[in-house]
Amino acid sequence: MISRLFSNAPVILPCFCGQYEDEESGLFYNRHRYYDRETGQYLSPDPLGLNGGLNPYSYVHNPANWVDPLGLTGCPTNSIKYGELDHLGRPTGVHATLDKGHINMGTHANPDIQPPGFITGKGSNRARGHLLGRQLGGSGDDVRNLVTLQQRPANTPVMSGVEGRIRKALEQGEVVEMSSIPIYKGPSRKPAGITMKAEGSGGFFEYVTVLNPPGI
């Protein structure tokens, strides 16, 4: 269901994911620019330039399999992309386009996986932390998605709280583009923090760095 801007009454209109009808102009809004369904193009060029695609005025090339919820760049629907491990074997981050179909589709952290810098033992207060949380569809069986985090409070409740707010946006029907990037100091095997950014098709926005205290 697509909602009209400046109106409380939802209507069903033939437009693409993340777009809202602007009643005053008759155009459709993707947060960063306006789209004209009559011409099948945006009115202004992509703010990302050619980084957003070869045609700076077009929507995605195949709307059945791709979306552009923010009017910036096309991406595969329901996509999760894990970065490859770096030369020290450390996870480098994850980028994802999420919808409500991802909720609770992830897996718990595999106890057989030892993220870089992880030490087992009672009282260690260390967690196999998901870069993309389980409740958002993140894998606990992929070494590229697990880092060593302080269990409390970094992993829970701080990081899980951010994930919970993203989940709420998904439950409300938003498509959310997000990234979760570990920050390392030199050759340290444990990240000093995780920078999470999430932007939804309906106005949701989150940008935070979850700190991972030294010495864990």
mmCIF file of N, CA and C in Angstrom, residues 60-152:
data_model
loop_
_atom_site.group_PDB
_atom_site.id
_atom_site.type_symbol
_atom_site.label_atom_id
_atom_site.label_comp_id
_atom_site.label_asym_id
_atom_site.label_seq_id
_atom_site.Cartn_x
_atom_site.Cartn_y
_atom_site.Cartn_z
ATOM 1 N N VAL A 60 15.070 1.499 -11.566
ATOM 2 C CA VAL A 60 15.905 0.318 -11.799
ATOM 3 C C VAL A 60 15.557 -0.333 -13.136
ATOM 4 N N HIS A 61 16.483 -1.133 -13.674
ATOM 5 C CA HIS A 61 16.274 -1.726 -14.991
ATOM 6 C C HIS A 61 15.230 -2.831 -14.979
ATOM 7 N N ASN A 62 15.052 -3.486 -13.823
ATOM 8 C CA ASN A 62 14.058 -4.566 -13.733
ATOM 9 C C ASN A 62 13.349 -4.470 -12.383
ATOM 10 N N PRO A 63 12.218 -3.761 -12.313
ATOM 11 C CA PRO A 63 11.521 -3.555 -11.036
ATOM 12 C C PRO A 63 11.004 -4.836 -10.390
ATOM 13 N N ALA A 64 10.963 -5.935 -11.140
ATOM 14 C CA ALA A 64 10.507 -7.199 -10.553
ATOM 15 C C ALA A 64 11.545 -7.786 -9.611
ATOM 16 N N ASN A 65 12.807 -7.474 -9.864
ATOM 17 C CA ASN A 65 13.881 -8.058 -9.061
ATOM 18 C C ASN A 65 14.771 -7.019 -8.387
ATOM 19 N N TRP A 66 14.571 -5.747 -8.695
ATOM 20 C CA TRP A 66 15.384 -4.682 -8.125
ATOM 21 C C TRP A 66 14.486 -3.585 -7.575
ATOM 22 N N VAL A 67 14.994 -2.846 -6.580
ATOM 23 C CA VAL A 67 14.265 -1.719 -6.023
ATOM 24 C C VAL A 67 15.212 -0.531 -5.868
ATOM 25 N N ASP A 68 14.632 0.647 -5.732
ATOM 26 C CA ASP A 68 15.386 1.872 -5.460
ATOM 27 C C ASP A 68 14.590 2.674 -4.438
ATOM 28 N N PRO A 69 14.520 2.208 -3.193
ATOM 29 C CA PRO A 69 13.610 2.815 -2.220
ATOM 30 C C PRO A 69 13.944 4.246 -1.828
ATOM 31 N N LEU A 70 15.191 4.689 -2.074
ATOM 32 C CA LEU A 70 15.584 6.026 -1.649
ATOM 33 C C LEU A 70 15.817 6.971 -2.824
ATOM 34 N N GLY A 71 15.652 6.484 -4.049
ATOM 35 C CA GLY A 71 15.906 7.333 -5.200
ATOM 36 C C GLY A 71 17.380 7.598 -5.435
ATOM 37 N N LEU A 72 18.235 6.685 -4.988
ATOM 38 C CA LEU A 72 19.678 6.857 -5.114
ATOM 39 C C LEU A 72 20.321 5.812 -6.006
ATOM 40 N N THR A 73 20.106 4.545 -5.681
ATOM 41 C CA THR A 73 20.733 3.491 -6.458
ATOM 42 C C THR A 73 19.904 2.222 -6.378
ATOM 43 N N GLY A 74 19.887 1.475 -7.459
ATOM 44 C CA GLY A 74 19.142 0.225 -7.476
ATOM 45 C C GLY A 74 19.884 -0.865 -6.730
ATOM 46 N N CYS A 75 19.137 -1.777 -6.158
ATOM 47 C CA CYS A 75 19.738 -2.899 -5.449
ATOM 48 C C CYS A 75 18.792 -4.090 -5.563
ATOM 49 N N PRO A 76 19.346 -5.301 -5.524
ATOM 50 C CA PRO A 76 18.485 -6.481 -5.615
ATOM 51 C C PRO A 76 17.512 -6.529 -4.443
ATOM 52 N N THR A 77 16.308 -6.997 -4.687
ATOM 53 C CA THR A 77 15.344 -7.129 -3.604
ATOM 54 C C THR A 77 15.817 -8.187 -2.618
ATOM 55 N N ASN A 78 15.540 -7.909 -1.329
ATOM 56 C CA ASN A 78 15.838 -8.868 -0.276
ATOM 57 C C ASN A 78 17.302 -9.302 -0.282
ATOM 58 N N SER A 79 18.219 -8.380 -0.513
ATOM 59 C CA SER A 79 19.627 -8.751 -0.642
ATOM 60 C C SER A 79 20.394 -8.525 0.648
ATOM 61 N N ILE A 80 21.298 -9.453 0.942
ATOM 62 C CA ILE A 80 22.249 -9.328 2.038
ATOM 63 C C ILE A 80 23.622 -9.649 1.468
ATOM 64 N N LYS A 81 24.545 -8.708 1.606
ATOM 65 C CA LYS A 81 25.880 -8.896 1.052
ATOM 66 C C LYS A 81 26.922 -8.752 2.159
ATOM 67 N N TYR A 82 27.609 -9.844 2.451
ATOM 68 C CA TYR A 82 28.675 -9.833 3.447
ATOM 69 C C TYR A 82 30.004 -9.515 2.759
ATOM 70 N N GLY A 83 30.763 -8.599 3.379
ATOM 71 C CA GLY A 83 32.092 -8.311 2.866
ATOM 72 C C GLY A 83 33.040 -9.458 3.151
ATOM 73 N N GLU A 84 34.048 -9.592 2.325
ATOM 74 C CA GLU A 84 35.024 -10.662 2.525
ATOM 75 C C GLU A 84 35.940 -10.349 3.714
ATOM 76 N N LEU A 85 36.506 -11.381 4.302
ATOM 77 C CA LEU A 85 37.454 -11.199 5.396
ATOM 78 C C LEU A 85 38.686 -10.457 4.889
ATOM 79 N N ASP A 86 39.273 -9.621 5.747
ATOM 80 C CA ASP A 86 40.472 -8.905 5.335
ATOM 81 C C ASP A 86 41.709 -9.797 5.473
ATOM 82 N N HIS A 87 42.884 -9.232 5.249
ATOM 83 C CA HIS A 87 44.117 -10.034 5.240
ATOM 84 C C HIS A 87 44.464 -10.595 6.611
ATOM 85 N N LEU A 88 43.817 -10.088 7.673
ATOM 86 C CA LEU A 88 44.023 -10.611 9.024
ATOM 87 C C LEU A 88 42.900 -11.566 9.432
ATOM 88 N N GLY A 89 42.030 -11.884 8.485
ATOM 89 C CA GLY A 89 40.935 -12.800 8.774
ATOM 90 C C GLY A 89 39.775 -12.168 9.521
ATOM 91 N N ARG A 90 39.665 -10.826 9.471
ATOM 92 C CA ARG A 90 38.622 -10.125 10.209
ATOM 93 C C ARG A 90 37.436 -9.787 9.298
ATOM 94 N N PRO A 91 36.213 -9.881 9.828
ATOM 95 C CA PRO A 91 35.051 -9.451 9.054
ATOM 96 C C PRO A 91 35.141 -7.966 8.717
ATOM 97 N N THR A 92 34.626 -7.598 7.539
ATOM 98 C CA THR A 92 34.741 -6.216 7.079
ATOM 99 C C THR A 92 33.410 -5.485 6.994
ATOM 100 N N GLY A 93 32.294 -6.197 7.170
ATOM 101 C CA GLY A 93 31.013 -5.500 7.181
ATOM 102 C C GLY A 93 29.956 -6.200 6.360
ATOM 103 N N VAL A 94 28.754 -5.665 6.454
ATOM 104 C CA VAL A 94 27.617 -6.200 5.713
ATOM 105 C C VAL A 94 26.744 -5.045 5.233
ATOM 106 N N HIS A 95 26.212 -5.195 4.022
ATOM 107 C CA HIS A 95 25.245 -4.256 3.461
ATOM 108 C C HIS A 95 24.001 -5.052 3.107
ATOM 109 N N ALA A 96 22.831 -4.503 3.403
ATOM 110 C CA ALA A 96 21.607 -5.262 3.186
ATOM 111 C C ALA A 96 20.453 -4.355 2.814
ATOM 112 N N THR A 97 19.561 -4.893 2.001
ATOM 113 C CA THR A 97 18.268 -4.278 1.726
ATOM 114 C C THR A 97 17.221 -5.203 2.322
ATOM 115 N N LEU A 98 16.511 -4.720 3.331
ATOM 116 C CA LEU A 98 15.643 -5.572 4.131
ATOM 117 C C LEU A 98 14.178 -5.178 4.006
ATOM 118 N N ASP A 99 13.312 -6.182 4.115
ATOM 119 C CA ASP A 99 11.886 -5.931 4.258
ATOM 120 C C ASP A 99 11.368 -6.864 5.352
ATOM 121 N N LYS A 100 10.065 -6.850 5.578
ATOM 122 C CA LYS A 100 9.525 -7.626 6.695
ATOM 123 C C LYS A 100 9.730 -9.128 6.522
ATOM 124 N N GLY A 101 10.027 -9.579 5.319
ATOM 125 C CA GLY A 101 10.288 -10.995 5.105
ATOM 126 C C GLY A 101 11.570 -11.475 5.739
ATOM 127 N N HIS A 102 12.442 -10.550 6.137
ATOM 128 C CA HIS A 102 13.704 -10.928 6.784
ATOM 129 C C HIS A 102 13.564 -11.138 8.294
ATOM 130 N N ILE A 103 12.476 -10.677 8.870
ATOM 131 C CA ILE A 103 12.342 -10.709 10.324
ATOM 132 C C ILE A 103 12.427 -12.133 10.850
ATOM 133 N N ASN A 104 13.335 -12.325 11.800
ATOM 134 C CA ASN A 104 13.553 -13.619 12.461
ATOM 135 C C ASN A 104 13.958 -14.733 11.514
ATOM 136 N N MET A 105 14.548 -14.385 10.374
ATOM 137 C CA MET A 105 14.979 -15.409 9.430
ATOM 138 C C MET A 105 16.460 -15.731 9.553
ATOM 139 N N GLY A 106 17.140 -15.101 10.502
ATOM 140 C CA GLY A 106 18.551 -15.392 10.710
ATOM 141 C C GLY A 106 18.760 -16.600 11.597
ATOM 142 N N THR A 107 20.010 -16.844 11.952
ATOM 143 C CA THR A 107 20.354 -17.992 12.788
ATOM 144 C C THR A 107 21.217 -17.559 13.966
ATOM 145 N N HIS A 108 21.134 -18.326 15.044
ATOM 146 C CA HIS A 108 21.959 -18.063 16.222
ATOM 147 C C HIS A 108 23.436 -18.270 15.880
ATOM 148 N N ALA A 109 24.302 -17.611 16.639
ATOM 149 C CA ALA A 109 25.737 -17.740 16.422
ATOM 150 C C ALA A 109 26.182 -19.181 16.636
ATOM 151 N N ASN A 110 26.880 -19.711 15.673
ATOM 152 C CA ASN A 110 27.377 -21.082 15.734
ATOM 153 C C ASN A 110 28.487 -21.170 16.781
ATOM 154 N N PRO A 111 28.310 -22.012 17.805
ATOM 155 C CA PRO A 111 29.329 -22.095 18.862
ATOM 156 C C PRO A 111 30.665 -22.652 18.387
ATOM 157 N N ASP A 112 30.681 -23.251 17.207
ATOM 158 C CA ASP A 112 31.933 -23.788 16.672
ATOM 159 C C ASP A 112 32.764 -22.721 15.975
ATOM 160 N N ILE A 113 32.170 -21.535 15.766
ATOM 161 C CA ILE A 113 32.908 -20.440 15.124
ATOM 162 C C ILE A 113 33.582 -19.589 16.193
ATOM 163 N N GLN A 114 34.859 -19.339 16.017
ATOM 164 C CA GLN A 114 35.626 -18.491 16.919
ATOM 165 C C GLN A 114 36.001 -17.207 16.182
ATOM 166 N N PRO A 115 35.231 -16.133 16.364
ATOM 167 C CA PRO A 115 35.598 -14.875 15.695
ATOM 168 C C PRO A 115 36.978 -14.413 16.139
ATOM 169 N N PRO A 116 37.665 -13.635 15.322
ATOM 170 C CA PRO A 116 38.986 -13.140 15.706
ATOM 171 C C PRO A 116 38.965 -12.477 17.081
ATOM 172 N N GLY A 117 39.883 -12.922 17.952
ATOM 173 C CA GLY A 117 39.994 -12.354 19.294
ATOM 174 C C GLY A 117 39.049 -12.941 20.315
ATOM 175 N N PHE A 118 38.267 -13.950 19.923
ATOM 176 C CA PHE A 118 37.278 -14.516 20.848
ATOM 177 C C PHE A 118 37.952 -15.473 21.829
ATOM 178 N N ILE A 119 37.583 -15.353 23.105
ATOM 179 C CA ILE A 119 38.080 -16.238 24.157
ATOM 180 C C ILE A 119 36.887 -16.810 24.891
ATOM 181 N N THR A 120 36.860 -18.125 25.005
ATOM 182 C CA THR A 120 35.772 -18.761 25.727
ATOM 183 C C THR A 120 36.079 -18.788 27.211
ATOM 184 N N GLY A 121 35.083 -19.103 27.992
ATOM 185 C CA GLY A 121 35.289 -19.206 29.429
ATOM 186 C C GLY A 121 34.242 -18.435 30.200
ATOM 187 N N LYS A 122 33.857 -18.972 31.316
ATOM 188 C CA LYS A 122 32.855 -18.342 32.146
ATOM 189 C C LYS A 122 33.350 -16.985 32.641
ATOM 190 N N GLY A 123 32.482 -15.997 32.525
ATOM 191 C CA GLY A 123 32.814 -14.662 33.011
ATOM 192 C C GLY A 123 33.614 -13.814 32.045
ATOM 193 N N SER A 124 33.820 -14.296 30.827
ATOM 194 C CA SER A 124 34.608 -13.522 29.866
ATOM 195 C C SER A 124 33.843 -12.309 29.345
ATOM 196 N N ASN A 125 32.506 -12.333 29.428
ATOM 197 C CA ASN A 125 31.642 -11.261 28.950
ATOM 198 C C ASN A 125 31.880 -10.961 27.475
ATOM 199 N N ARG A 126 32.157 -11.996 26.698
ATOM 200 C CA ARG A 126 32.364 -11.837 25.262
ATOM 201 C C ARG A 126 31.283 -12.580 24.501
ATOM 202 N N ALA A 127 30.917 -12.002 23.382
ATOM 203 C CA ALA A 127 29.861 -12.597 22.564
ATOM 204 C C ALA A 127 30.341 -12.757 21.128
ATOM 205 N N ARG A 128 29.772 -13.740 20.477
ATOM 206 C CA ARG A 128 29.921 -13.855 19.021
ATOM 207 C C ARG A 128 28.854 -12.930 18.434
ATOM 208 N N GLY A 129 29.224 -11.689 18.217
ATOM 209 C CA GLY A 129 28.249 -10.679 17.825
ATOM 210 C C GLY A 129 27.965 -10.676 16.332
ATOM 211 N N HIS A 130 26.678 -10.696 15.983
ATOM 212 C CA HIS A 130 26.269 -10.574 14.579
ATOM 213 C C HIS A 130 26.472 -9.135 14.107
ATOM 214 N N LEU A 131 27.048 -8.949 12.932
ATOM 215 C CA LEU A 131 27.039 -7.627 12.310
ATOM 216 C C LEU A 131 25.638 -7.294 11.817
ATOM 217 N N LEU A 132 24.993 -8.261 11.179
ATOM 218 C CA LEU A 132 23.576 -8.168 10.848
ATOM 219 C C LEU A 132 22.848 -9.120 11.779
ATOM 220 N N GLY A 133 22.027 -8.581 12.656
ATOM 221 C CA GLY A 133 21.409 -9.364 13.717
ATOM 222 C C GLY A 133 20.526 -10.502 13.231
ATOM 223 N N ARG A 134 20.411 -11.514 14.062
ATOM 224 C CA ARG A 134 19.573 -12.674 13.748
ATOM 225 C C ARG A 134 18.139 -12.256 13.470
ATOM 226 N N GLN A 135 17.620 -11.309 14.263
ATOM 227 C CA GLN A 135 16.223 -10.906 14.078
ATOM 228 C C GLN A 135 15.991 -10.152 12.769
ATOM 229 N N LEU A 136 17.099 -9.761 12.103
ATOM 230 C CA LEU A 136 16.997 -9.068 10.815
ATOM 231 C C LEU A 136 17.407 -9.965 9.649
ATOM 232 N N GLY A 137 17.623 -11.243 9.931
ATOM 233 C CA GLY A 137 17.974 -12.177 8.866
ATOM 234 C C GLY A 137 19.445 -12.502 8.771
ATOM 235 N N GLY A 138 20.253 -12.037 9.735
ATOM 236 C CA GLY A 138 21.684 -12.274 9.690
ATOM 237 C C GLY A 138 22.072 -13.698 10.051
ATOM 238 N N SER A 139 23.081 -14.209 9.366
ATOM 239 C CA SER A 139 23.532 -15.581 9.570
ATOM 240 C C SER A 139 24.485 -15.697 10.753
ATOM 241 N N GLY A 140 24.261 -16.729 11.550
ATOM 242 C CA GLY A 140 25.190 -17.056 12.626
ATOM 243 C C GLY A 140 26.134 -18.162 12.238
ATOM 244 N N ASP A 141 26.063 -18.584 10.974
ATOM 245 C CA ASP A 141 26.924 -19.654 10.466
ATOM 246 C C ASP A 141 27.934 -19.152 9.454
ATOM 247 N N ASP A 142 27.955 -17.857 9.222
ATOM 248 C CA ASP A 142 28.882 -17.254 8.257
ATOM 249 C C ASP A 142 29.926 -16.455 9.029
ATOM 250 N N VAL A 143 31.186 -16.856 8.906
ATOM 251 C CA VAL A 143 32.258 -16.197 9.668
ATOM 252 C C VAL A 143 32.367 -14.719 9.319
ATOM 253 N N ARG A 144 31.864 -14.322 8.165
ATOM 254 C CA ARG A 144 31.943 -12.911 7.755
ATOM 255 C C ARG A 144 30.970 -12.033 8.528
ATOM 256 N N ASN A 145 30.047 -12.658 9.269
ATOM 257 C CA ASN A 145 29.022 -11.895 9.992
ATOM 258 C C ASN A 145 29.221 -11.903 11.501
ATOM 259 N N LEU A 146 30.285 -12.513 11.993
ATOM 260 C CA LEU A 146 30.487 -12.625 13.440
ATOM 261 C C LEU A 146 31.786 -11.974 13.868
ATOM 262 N N VAL A 147 31.692 -11.112 14.884
ATOM 263 C CA VAL A 147 32.867 -10.468 15.472
ATOM 264 C C VAL A 147 32.814 -10.637 16.989
ATOM 265 N N THR A 148 33.948 -10.420 17.624
ATOM 266 C CA THR A 148 34.005 -10.485 19.084
ATOM 267 C C THR A 148 33.510 -9.169 19.673
ATOM 268 N N LEU A 149 32.449 -9.259 20.470
ATOM 269 C CA LEU A 149 31.861 -8.085 21.107
ATOM 270 C C LEU A 149 31.722 -8.306 22.608
ATOM 271 N N GLN A 150 31.773 -7.207 23.334
ATOM 272 C CA GLN A 150 31.397 -7.250 24.741
ATOM 273 C C GLN A 150 29.916 -7.642 24.807
ATOM 274 N N GLN A 151 29.616 -8.665 25.629
ATOM 275 C CA GLN A 151 28.231 -9.122 25.702
ATOM 276 C C GLN A 151 27.316 -8.054 26.305
ATOM 277 N N ARG A 152 27.692 -7.546 27.463
ATOM 278 C CA ARG A 152 26.908 -6.506 28.127
ATOM 279 C C ARG A 152 27.803 -5.341 28.499
#
